[in-house]
CSV table of C-alpha atoms in Angstrom, one decimal:
chain,number,residue,atom,x,y,z
A,22,MET,CA,130.7,51.5,119.2
A,23,SER,CA,132.4,52.7,122.3
A,24,SER,CA,136.0,53.9,122.5
A,25,LEU,CA,137.0,50.7,124.2
A,26,ASP,CA,135.5,48.5,121.5
A,27,MET,CA,137.4,50.5,118.8
A,28,TYR,CA,140.7,49.9,120.6
A,29,VAL,CA,140.1,46.2,120.7
A,30,THR,CA,139.1,45.8,117.1
A,31,GLU,CA,142.0,47.7,115.8
A,32,GLY,CA,144.5,45.6,117.9
A,33,SER,CA,145.1,41.9,118.0
A,34,LEU,CA,142.4,39.5,119.3
A,35,PRO,CA,142.9,38.0,122.7
A,36,ALA,CA,144.1,34.4,123.0
A,37,ALA,CA,141.3,31.8,123.1
A,38,ASP,CA,141.3,28.4,124.8
A,39,ASN,CA,142.1,25.4,122.6
A,40,GLN,CA,139.3,23.3,124.0
A,41,LEU,CA,136.7,25.9,123.3
A,42,VAL,CA,137.9,26.2,119.7
A,43,GLU,CA,137.6,22.4,119.2
A,44,LYS,CA,134.0,22.5,120.7
A,45,LEU,CA,133.0,25.2,118.4
A,46,SER,CA,134.4,23.5,115.3
A,47,ILE,CA,132.6,20.3,116.2
A,48,LEU,CA,129.4,22.2,116.8
A,49,VAL,CA,129.7,23.8,113.4
A,50,ASP,CA,130.4,20.5,111.7
A,51,THR,CA,127.2,19.0,113.2
A,52,LEU,CA,125.2,22.1,112.4
A,53,ILE,CA,125.9,22.1,108.7
A,54,PRO,CA,124.4,18.7,107.8
A,55,ARG,CA,121.4,19.4,109.9
A,56,LEU,CA,120.8,22.7,108.0
A,57,GLU,CA,121.2,20.8,104.7
A,58,SER,CA,118.7,18.2,105.6
A,59,LEU,CA,116.3,20.8,106.8
A,60,GLU,CA,116.6,22.6,103.4
A,61,ARG,CA,115.9,19.4,101.5
A,62,ALA,CA,112.9,18.7,103.6
A,63,VAL,CA,111.5,22.1,103.1
A,64,SER,CA,112.1,22.1,99.3
A,65,GLY,CA,110.3,18.8,98.9
A,66,GLN,CA,113.3,16.8,97.5
A,67,VAL,CA,112.7,14.0,100.0
A,68,SER,CA,109.9,11.6,99.0
A,69,LYS,CA,106.7,12.1,100.8
A,70,PRO,CA,105.9,9.4,103.4
A,71,PRO,CA,102.4,8.2,104.3
A,72,ALA,CA,100.2,10.2,106.6
A,73,ALA,CA,101.5,8.7,109.9
A,74,ALA,CA,105.1,8.8,108.8
A,75,ARG,CA,104.6,12.3,107.6
A,76,ALA,CA,103.4,13.4,111.1
A,77,ASP,CA,106.4,11.7,112.7
A,78,SER,CA,108.8,13.4,110.3
A,79,PHE,CA,107.2,16.8,111.0
A,80,ASN,CA,107.6,16.3,114.8
A,81,THR,CA,111.2,15.3,114.2
A,82,LEU,CA,111.7,18.4,112.1
A,83,LEU,CA,110.4,20.6,114.9
A,84,VAL,CA,112.7,19.0,117.4
A,85,ARG,CA,115.7,19.5,115.2
A,86,ILE,CA,114.7,23.1,114.6
A,87,GLU,CA,114.5,23.7,118.4
A,88,GLU,CA,118.0,22.1,118.8
A,89,ILE,CA,119.4,24.2,116.1
A,90,ALA,CA,118.0,27.3,117.8
A,91,ALA,CA,119.4,26.4,121.1
A,92,ASN,CA,122.8,25.7,119.6
A,93,MET,CA,122.8,29.0,117.8
A,94,ALA,CA,121.9,30.8,121.0
A,95,ARG,CA,124.8,29.1,122.9
A,96,LEU,CA,127.1,29.9,120.0
A,97,GLU,CA,126.2,33.6,120.1
A,98,LYS,CA,126.8,33.8,123.8
A,99,LYS,CA,130.2,32.2,123.5
A,100,VAL,CA,131.2,34.5,120.6
A,101,GLU,CA,130.2,37.5,122.6
A,102,SER,CA,132.2,36.3,125.7
A,103,MET,CA,135.2,35.9,123.5
A,104,ALA,CA,134.9,39.3,121.8
A,105,LEU,CA,134.5,41.2,125.2
A,106,PRO,CA,138.0,42.1,126.5
A,107,THR,CA,138.9,41.1,130.0
A,108,PRO,CA,141.1,43.2,132.4
A,109,SER,CA,143.9,40.7,132.2
A,110,ASN,CA,143.9,40.7,128.4
A,111,MET,CA,143.9,44.5,128.3
A,112,MET,CA,146.9,44.6,130.7
A,113,ASP,CA,148.8,42.0,128.7
A,114,GLN,CA,148.4,43.5,125.3
A,115,PRO,CA,148.7,47.3,124.9
A,116,ALA,CA,145.9,48.8,122.9
A,117,ALA,CA,146.7,50.4,119.6
A,118,ARG,CA,146.2,54.1,119.3
A,119,PRO,CA,143.3,55.1,117.1
A,120,VAL,CA,143.9,56.7,113.8
A,121,THR,CA,143.7,60.5,113.9
A,122,LEU,CA,140.5,61.7,112.4
A,123,PRO,CA,140.4,64.8,110.2
A,124,LYS,CA,139.4,68.0,111.8
A,125,ARG,CA,135.8,69.0,111.4
A,126,PRO,CA,135.3,72.2,109.3
A,127,ILE,CA,134.4,75.4,111.2
A,128,PRO,CA,130.7,75.9,110.8
A,129,LEU,CA,129.6,79.0,108.9
A,130,TYR,CA,127.8,81.9,110.6
A,131,SER,CA,124.7,81.3,108.5
A,132,GLU,CA,124.6,77.7,109.8
A,133,LYS,CA,124.9,78.8,113.4
A,134,VAL,CA,122.1,81.3,112.9
A,135,ALA,CA,119.8,78.8,111.2
A,136,ALA,CA,120.4,76.2,113.9
A,137,ALA,CA,120.2,78.5,116.8
A,138,PRO,CA,116.8,79.3,118.2
A,139,ASN,CA,115.3,82.8,117.8
A,140,PRO,CA,116.7,84.9,120.7
A,141,GLY,CA,114.0,87.5,120.3
A,142,LEU,CA,111.1,85.2,121.3
A,143,PRO,CA,110.6,84.7,125.0
A,144,LYS,CA,110.9,81.1,126.1
A,145,GLY,CA,108.2,79.3,128.0
A,146,LEU,CA,105.4,81.7,127.1
A,147,PRO,CA,102.1,80.6,125.7
A,148,PRO,CA,101.2,81.3,122.1
A,149,VAL,CA,99.5,84.6,121.3
A,150,PRO,CA,95.7,84.2,121.0
A,151,PRO,CA,94.0,85.3,117.8
A,152,SER,CA,92.6,88.8,117.5
A,153,SER,CA,89.0,87.5,117.6
A,154,TYR,CA,89.7,86.1,121.1
A,155,ILE,CA,91.4,89.3,122.2
A,156,ASN,CA,88.6,91.6,121.0
A,157,ARG,CA,85.7,89.3,122.1
A,158,PHE,CA,84.6,92.0,124.6
A,159,LYS,CA,85.4,95.0,122.4
A,160,LEU,CA,82.2,96.5,121.1
A,161,GLY,CA,81.6,98.5,117.9
A,162,GLN,CA,80.7,102.1,118.5
A,163,VAL,CA,79.4,105.0,116.3
A,164,VAL,CA,78.1,108.5,116.9
A,165,ILE,CA,75.0,109.6,115.1
A,166,ARG,CA,74.9,113.4,115.0
A,167,LYS,CA,71.8,115.5,114.7
A,168,LYS,CA,71.5,118.6,112.7
A,169,PHE,CA,72.2,121.8,114.6
A,170,ASP,CA,68.8,123.4,113.8
A,171,GLN,CA,66.8,120.4,115.0
A,172,PRO,CA,65.6,119.6,118.5
A,173,LYS,CA,67.2,116.9,120.7
A,174,PRO,CA,66.0,113.4,119.9
A,175,PHE,CA,64.8,110.9,122.5
A,176,GLU,CA,64.1,113.8,124.9
A,177,GLY,CA,63.5,112.6,128.5
A,178,LEU,CA,63.9,108.8,127.7
A,179,THR,CA,66.1,106.4,129.5
A,180,ALA,CA,68.9,104.4,127.9
A,181,ALA,CA,66.8,101.2,128.0
A,182,LYS,CA,63.9,102.9,126.2
A,183,ILE,CA,66.2,104.4,123.6
A,184,CYS,CA,67.8,101.0,122.9
A,185,GLN,CA,64.3,99.5,122.5
A,186,LYS,CA,63.2,102.2,120.1
A,187,ILE,CA,66.4,101.8,118.0
A,188,ASN,CA,66.1,98.0,117.9
A,189,GLU,CA,62.5,98.3,116.7
A,190,ALA,CA,63.6,100.7,114.0
A,191,LEU,CA,66.4,98.4,112.9
A,192,ALA,CA,64.0,95.4,112.7
A,193,PHE,CA,61.7,97.5,110.6
A,194,ALA,CA,64.6,98.5,108.3
A,195,LYS,CA,65.7,94.8,108.1
A,196,ALA,CA,69.3,95.7,109.2
A,197,THR,CA,71.2,92.4,108.8
A,198,ILE,CA,74.8,91.3,108.3
A,199,ASP,CA,75.4,87.7,107.3
A,200,ASN,CA,71.7,86.9,107.9
A,201,GLU,CA,72.1,88.1,111.5
A,202,THR,CA,69.9,91.0,112.7
A,203,ILE,CA,71.8,94.0,114.1
A,204,GLU,CA,71.0,94.9,117.7
A,205,VAL,CA,72.0,97.8,119.8
A,206,LYS,CA,73.6,96.8,123.2
A,207,ALA,CA,74.0,100.2,124.8
A,208,VAL,CA,73.6,103.9,124.1
A,209,ALA,CA,74.8,107.2,125.5
A,210,GLN,CA,73.5,110.7,124.7
A,211,PHE,CA,75.6,113.8,124.6
A,212,PRO,CA,74.3,117.2,125.9
A,213,ASN,CA,73.9,118.6,122.4
A,214,GLY,CA,71.7,115.7,121.4
A,215,ASP,CA,74.1,113.4,119.5
A,216,VAL,CA,73.7,109.7,120.2
A,217,LYS,CA,76.5,107.2,120.7
A,218,ILE,CA,75.5,103.6,119.9
A,219,TYR,CA,77.4,100.4,121.0
A,220,THR,CA,76.9,97.3,118.8
A,221,LYS,CA,78.3,93.8,118.6
A,222,ASP,CA,81.2,94.6,116.3
A,223,ARG,CA,82.6,97.3,114.0
A,224,ARG,CA,80.8,96.0,110.9
A,225,ALA,CA,77.4,96.5,112.6
A,226,ALA,CA,78.5,100.0,113.6
A,227,LYS,CA,79.6,100.9,110.1
A,228,TRP,CA,76.2,99.7,108.7
A,229,LEU,CA,74.4,101.9,111.2
A,230,LEU,CA,76.5,104.9,110.1
A,231,ASP,CA,76.2,104.3,106.3
A,232,ASN,CA,72.4,103.7,106.5
A,233,LYS,CA,71.4,106.1,109.2
A,234,HIS,CA,68.8,107.7,107.0
A,235,LEU,CA,66.9,104.4,106.9
A,236,TRP,CA,66.2,104.0,110.7
A,237,THR,CA,66.7,107.3,112.6
A,238,THR,CA,63.3,108.7,111.6
A,239,LYS,CA,61.7,105.4,112.6
A,240,ALA,CA,63.3,105.5,116.0
A,241,ASP,CA,62.3,109.2,116.6
A,242,PRO,CA,60.5,111.4,114.0
A,243,VAL,CA,62.6,114.3,115.2
A,244,PHE,CA,65.9,112.5,114.6
A,245,VAL,CA,66.2,113.3,110.8
A,246,THR,CA,69.6,112.5,109.2
A,247,SER,CA,70.9,112.7,105.7
A,248,GLN,CA,72.5,110.0,103.7
A,249,VAL,CA,76.2,109.7,103.6
A,250,THR,CA,77.6,111.3,100.4
A,251,HIS,CA,81.0,111.2,98.6
A,252,PRO,CA,82.1,114.6,97.2
A,253,VAL,CA,84.1,114.8,94.0
A,254,LEU,CA,85.7,117.9,92.4
A,255,LEU,CA,85.4,118.5,88.7
A,256,HIS,CA,87.8,121.0,87.3
A,257,SER,CA,87.6,123.2,84.2
A,258,CYS,CA,83.8,123.2,84.1
A,259,PRO,CA,82.3,126.1,82.0
A,260,THR,CA,80.7,128.8,84.2
A,261,SER,CA,77.6,128.7,81.9
A,262,PHE,CA,76.7,125.5,83.8
A,263,GLU,CA,73.9,126.4,86.3
A,264,THR,CA,73.9,124.2,89.4
A,265,ASP,CA,70.2,125.1,90.1
A,266,ASN,CA,69.1,124.3,86.6
A,267,LYS,CA,67.7,120.7,86.4
A,268,GLU,CA,68.1,120.5,82.6
A,269,HIS,CA,71.9,121.2,82.9
A,270,VAL,CA,72.2,118.5,85.6
A,271,GLU,CA,70.3,116.0,83.5
A,272,LEU,CA,72.4,116.8,80.4
A,273,LEU,CA,75.6,116.1,82.4
A,274,CYS,CA,74.2,112.8,83.6
A,275,LYS,CA,72.9,111.8,80.2
A,276,GLN,CA,76.3,112.4,78.5
A,277,ASN,CA,78.1,110.2,81.1
A,278,ASP,CA,75.4,107.5,81.6
A,279,ILE,CA,74.7,108.4,85.2
A,280,ASP,CA,71.4,108.2,87.0
A,281,PRO,CA,70.4,111.7,88.2
A,282,LYS,CA,69.2,110.1,91.4
A,283,GLU,CA,72.8,109.2,92.3
A,284,ILE,CA,73.6,112.9,92.7
A,285,GLN,CA,72.5,114.6,95.9
A,286,LYS,CA,73.9,118.1,95.5
A,287,ILE,CA,75.9,120.2,93.1
A,288,ARG,CA,77.5,123.5,93.9
A,289,TRP,CA,80.5,125.6,92.8
A,290,LEU,CA,83.6,125.4,94.9
A,291,LEU,CA,84.2,129.1,94.3
A,292,ASN,CA,81.6,131.6,93.1
A,293,PRO,CA,82.3,132.1,89.4
A,294,LYS,CA,80.4,135.4,89.3
A,295,THR,CA,82.8,137.1,91.6
A,296,SER,CA,86.0,135.6,90.0
A,297,GLY,CA,84.9,136.4,86.5
A,298,LYS,CA,86.6,133.3,85.0
A,299,ALA,CA,85.3,131.3,82.1
A,300,THR,CA,85.8,128.0,83.9
A,301,SER,CA,85.6,127.0,87.5
A,302,THR,CA,85.5,123.9,89.8
A,303,LEU,CA,82.3,122.0,90.5
A,304,LEU,CA,81.7,120.1,93.7
A,305,ILE,CA,79.3,117.1,93.2
A,306,HIS,CA,78.1,114.9,96.1
A,307,PHE,CA,77.4,111.3,95.0
A,308,LEU,CA,75.5,108.7,96.9
A,309,ASP,CA,77.4,105.7,95.5
A,310,ARG,CA,80.9,105.4,96.8
A,311,ARG,CA,82.1,103.2,93.9
A,312,LEU,CA,80.7,105.7,91.3
A,313,ALA,CA,82.6,108.5,93.1
A,314,LEU,CA,85.9,106.6,93.0
A,315,ASP,CA,85.5,105.9,89.3
A,316,ILE,CA,84.8,109.6,88.5
A,317,GLU,CA,87.8,110.6,90.6
A,318,ARG,CA,90.1,108.5,88.4
A,319,ALA,CA,88.5,109.1,85.0
A,320,GLY,CA,86.6,112.4,85.2
A,321,LEU,CA,83.4,113.3,83.2
A,322,CYS,CA,82.6,114.9,79.9
A,323,TYR,CA,80.3,117.8,79.3
A,324,ASN,CA,79.6,119.4,75.9
A,325,ASN,CA,82.8,117.9,74.3
A,326,LEU,CA,84.9,119.1,77.2
A,327,HIS,CA,86.7,116.8,79.6
A,328,LEU,CA,86.3,117.6,83.3
A,329,LYS,CA,89.2,116.2,85.4
A,330,GLY,CA,88.1,114.6,88.6
A,331,GLN,CA,89.8,114.9,92.0
A,332,HIS,CA,89.1,113.7,95.5
A,333,TYR,CA,87.7,116.4,97.7
A,334,LEU,CA,89.5,116.9,101.0
A,335,GLN,CA,87.5,119.2,103.2
A,336,GLY,CA,89.6,121.6,105.3
A,337,PRO,CA,89.5,121.8,109.1
A,338,LYS,CA,86.3,123.3,110.6
A,339,GLN,CA,86.7,126.8,111.9
A,340,CYS,CA,84.2,128.6,114.1
A,341,TYR,CA,83.4,132.1,112.8
A,342,ASN,CA,82.3,133.1,116.3
A,343,CYS,CA,85.5,132.5,118.3
A,344,LEU,CA,87.8,131.8,115.3
A,345,ALA,CA,88.9,128.5,116.9
A,346,VAL,CA,89.5,125.4,114.7
A,347,GLY,CA,87.7,122.1,115.4
A,348,HIS,CA,84.1,123.1,115.8
A,349,LEU,CA,81.4,125.2,114.2
A,350,ALA,CA,79.6,128.3,115.4
A,351,HIS,CA,76.3,126.5,116.2
A,352,SER,CA,78.1,124.4,118.9
A,353,CYS,CA,80.4,127.2,120.1
A,354,LYS,CA,80.5,128.0,123.8
A,355,GLY,CA,83.4,130.6,123.7
A,356,LYS,CA,83.3,134.4,123.5
A,357,ALA,CA,82.9,136.1,120.1
A,358,LEU,CA,86.1,137.5,118.5
A,359,CYS,CA,86.2,139.8,115.5
A,360,SER,CA,88.7,138.8,112.8
A,361,ARG,CA,89.0,142.5,111.7
A,362,CYS,CA,89.5,144.6,114.7
A,363,GLY,CA,90.0,142.0,117.5
A,364,ALA,CA,87.1,143.2,119.6
A,365,ASN,CA,84.6,141.0,121.4
A,366,HIS,CA,81.9,140.9,118.7
A,367,ASN,CA,81.2,138.9,115.6
A,368,SER,CA,83.2,139.6,112.4
A,369,ALA,CA,80.0,140.0,110.3
A,370,SER,CA,78.7,142.8,112.5
A,371,CYS,CA,82.0,144.7,112.6
A,372,GLU,CA,81.6,148.4,111.6
A,373,GLU,CA,84.8,149.8,113.0
A,374,MET,CA,87.0,148.3,110.4
A,375,GLU,CA,85.8,150.7,107.6
A,376,ASP,CA,86.1,153.7,109.9
A,377,SER,CA,89.6,152.7,111.0
A,378,VAL,CA,90.7,152.2,107.4
A,379,GLU,CA,89.3,155.5,106.3
A,380,GLN,CA,91.0,157.3,109.2
A,381,THR,CA,94.3,155.7,108.5
A,382,VAL,CA,94.2,156.7,104.8
A,383,ARG,CA,93.3,160.3,105.6
A,384,GLY,CA,95.9,160.6,108.2
A,385,PHE,CA,98.6,159.2,105.9
A,386,ILE,CA,97.6,161.6,103.1
A,387,LEU,CA,97.4,164.7,105.3
A,388,THR,CA,100.5,164.0,107.3
A,389,PRO,CA,103.6,165.5,105.5
A,390,LEU,CA,106.5,163.2,104.9
A,391,ARG,CA,109.3,163.8,107.4
A,392,GLN,CA,112.8,164.2,106.4
A,393,ASN,CA,115.3,161.4,106.8
A,394,SER,CA,112.4,158.9,106.5
A,395,LEU,CA,112.2,156.1,104.0
A,396,PHE,CA,109.5,157.7,101.9
A,397,PHE,CA,111.2,161.1,101.6
A,398,VAL,CA,112.9,161.4,98.2
A,399,SER,CA,115.5,163.9,99.3
A,400,ALA,CA,116.6,161.9,102.4
A,401,PRO,CA,120.3,161.3,102.4
A,402,LEU,CA,121.3,157.7,101.9
A,403,SER,CA,123.7,156.0,104.3
A,404,PRO,CA,127.3,155.5,103.2
A,405,ARG,CA,126.7,151.7,103.1
A,406,SER,CA,123.7,152.0,100.7
A,407,SER,CA,123.9,150.9,97.1
A,408,PRO,CA,122.2,152.1,93.9
A,409,LEU,CA,119.7,149.3,94.4
A,410,ASP,CA,118.5,151.0,97.6
A,411,SER,CA,117.8,154.2,95.9
A,412,LEU,CA,115.9,152.3,93.1
A,413,VAL,CA,113.8,150.5,95.7
A,414,THR,CA,113.1,153.8,97.6
A,415,GLY,CA,111.9,155.5,94.4
A,416,SER,CA,109.6,152.5,93.5
A,417,LEU,CA,108.0,152.7,97.0
A,418,VAL,CA,107.4,156.4,96.7
A,419,SER,CA,105.7,156.1,93.3
A,420,LEU,CA,103.6,153.2,94.5
A,421,LEU,CA,102.6,155.1,97.6
A,422,SER,CA,101.6,158.2,95.6
A,423,VAL,CA,99.4,156.2,93.3
A,424,SER,CA,97.6,154.6,96.2
A,425,SER,CA,97.2,157.9,97.9
A,426,ARG,CA,95.5,159.4,94.8
A,427,TRP,CA,93.2,156.4,94.5
A,428,SER,CA,92.2,156.7,98.2
A,429,CYS,CA,91.5,160.5,97.9
A,430,SER,CA,89.3,160.0,94.9
A,431,ASN,CA,87.3,157.3,96.8
A,432,ILE,CA,87.0,159.5,99.9
A,433,SER,CA,85.9,162.6,97.9
A,434,VAL,CA,83.2,160.6,96.2
């Protein structure tokens, strides 16, 4: 309803013509009996005439219904024309003012935020495609490293020939993921002999890395790789356990229901012979990843002793040739550096360290203590010194004298 209609309905109706009112009343009076007769005819109260008369009555009924419809249409038009205000009527009768409506409550901040669109999202941009569509051209890649004491694999072969050999080896090893054979799309070989392989996706690259021992020798007999292992630390193991003794290893596996074939290698983390301890830490390399995780959480039992398990985190690789971190000595291209004397030679071949230590000890013993030095007992203390300073000085002198006697005895021997 518009504002104009609201003003008219709340005010007085406009004056209607008397002739029009009389016509409407007559029309209504004639319409009522017709509707009553129509209702009686439909309800079956009127006696049924014969077939011919029944057809005539039906036609008559249709004619009356059409007349009623026409009269109703004219009546609706007249009522609408009477209800619509004319400019003259509006000027004659002042419209009543509408009733003041109550004020709308102020919307809450939460309602505004919920109704407002997200301002962070850009408008008019297409939806972000899925990751599978974004990475459809991204290949999986993995580097298969050779052992440093082995010759370079695929020597003198082109990339196409290397791909062909690797694909043949994968077909022989039945390398499949979801019943789909893994194929190599491209390769690249580093100067040291390592091979970088490009596959369809990351899952295929991970399969090639985890099962490299199954296909590398088939691709090239020189390209020998070992199976991926999962190291676990076992603490508080008795040092009577011999890692090279097969019976000790089988006993450990038997007491914990482990197949000995699942263990690739066992060694001590630190040499127990040099430490002289009753217990030490074992480092076991398992072939099954799930088994290694279970042992890390629960540990193992050996001769009624519980060996606590722990995940082994290998430290950074350090080259003993140049002392740099990040690579090993077999792939080092830098100059040798001694960790003892700092000269340009390997630390293992250093012979000057022992001579320099011996000369230092002899010079310290033979050189008399100067007065006013820290190690001279009769040296006067500064006025700011405390009794604690004298105590520290005496301790240092006694410690130095003991070490000097021990050094002299070793030198004399």
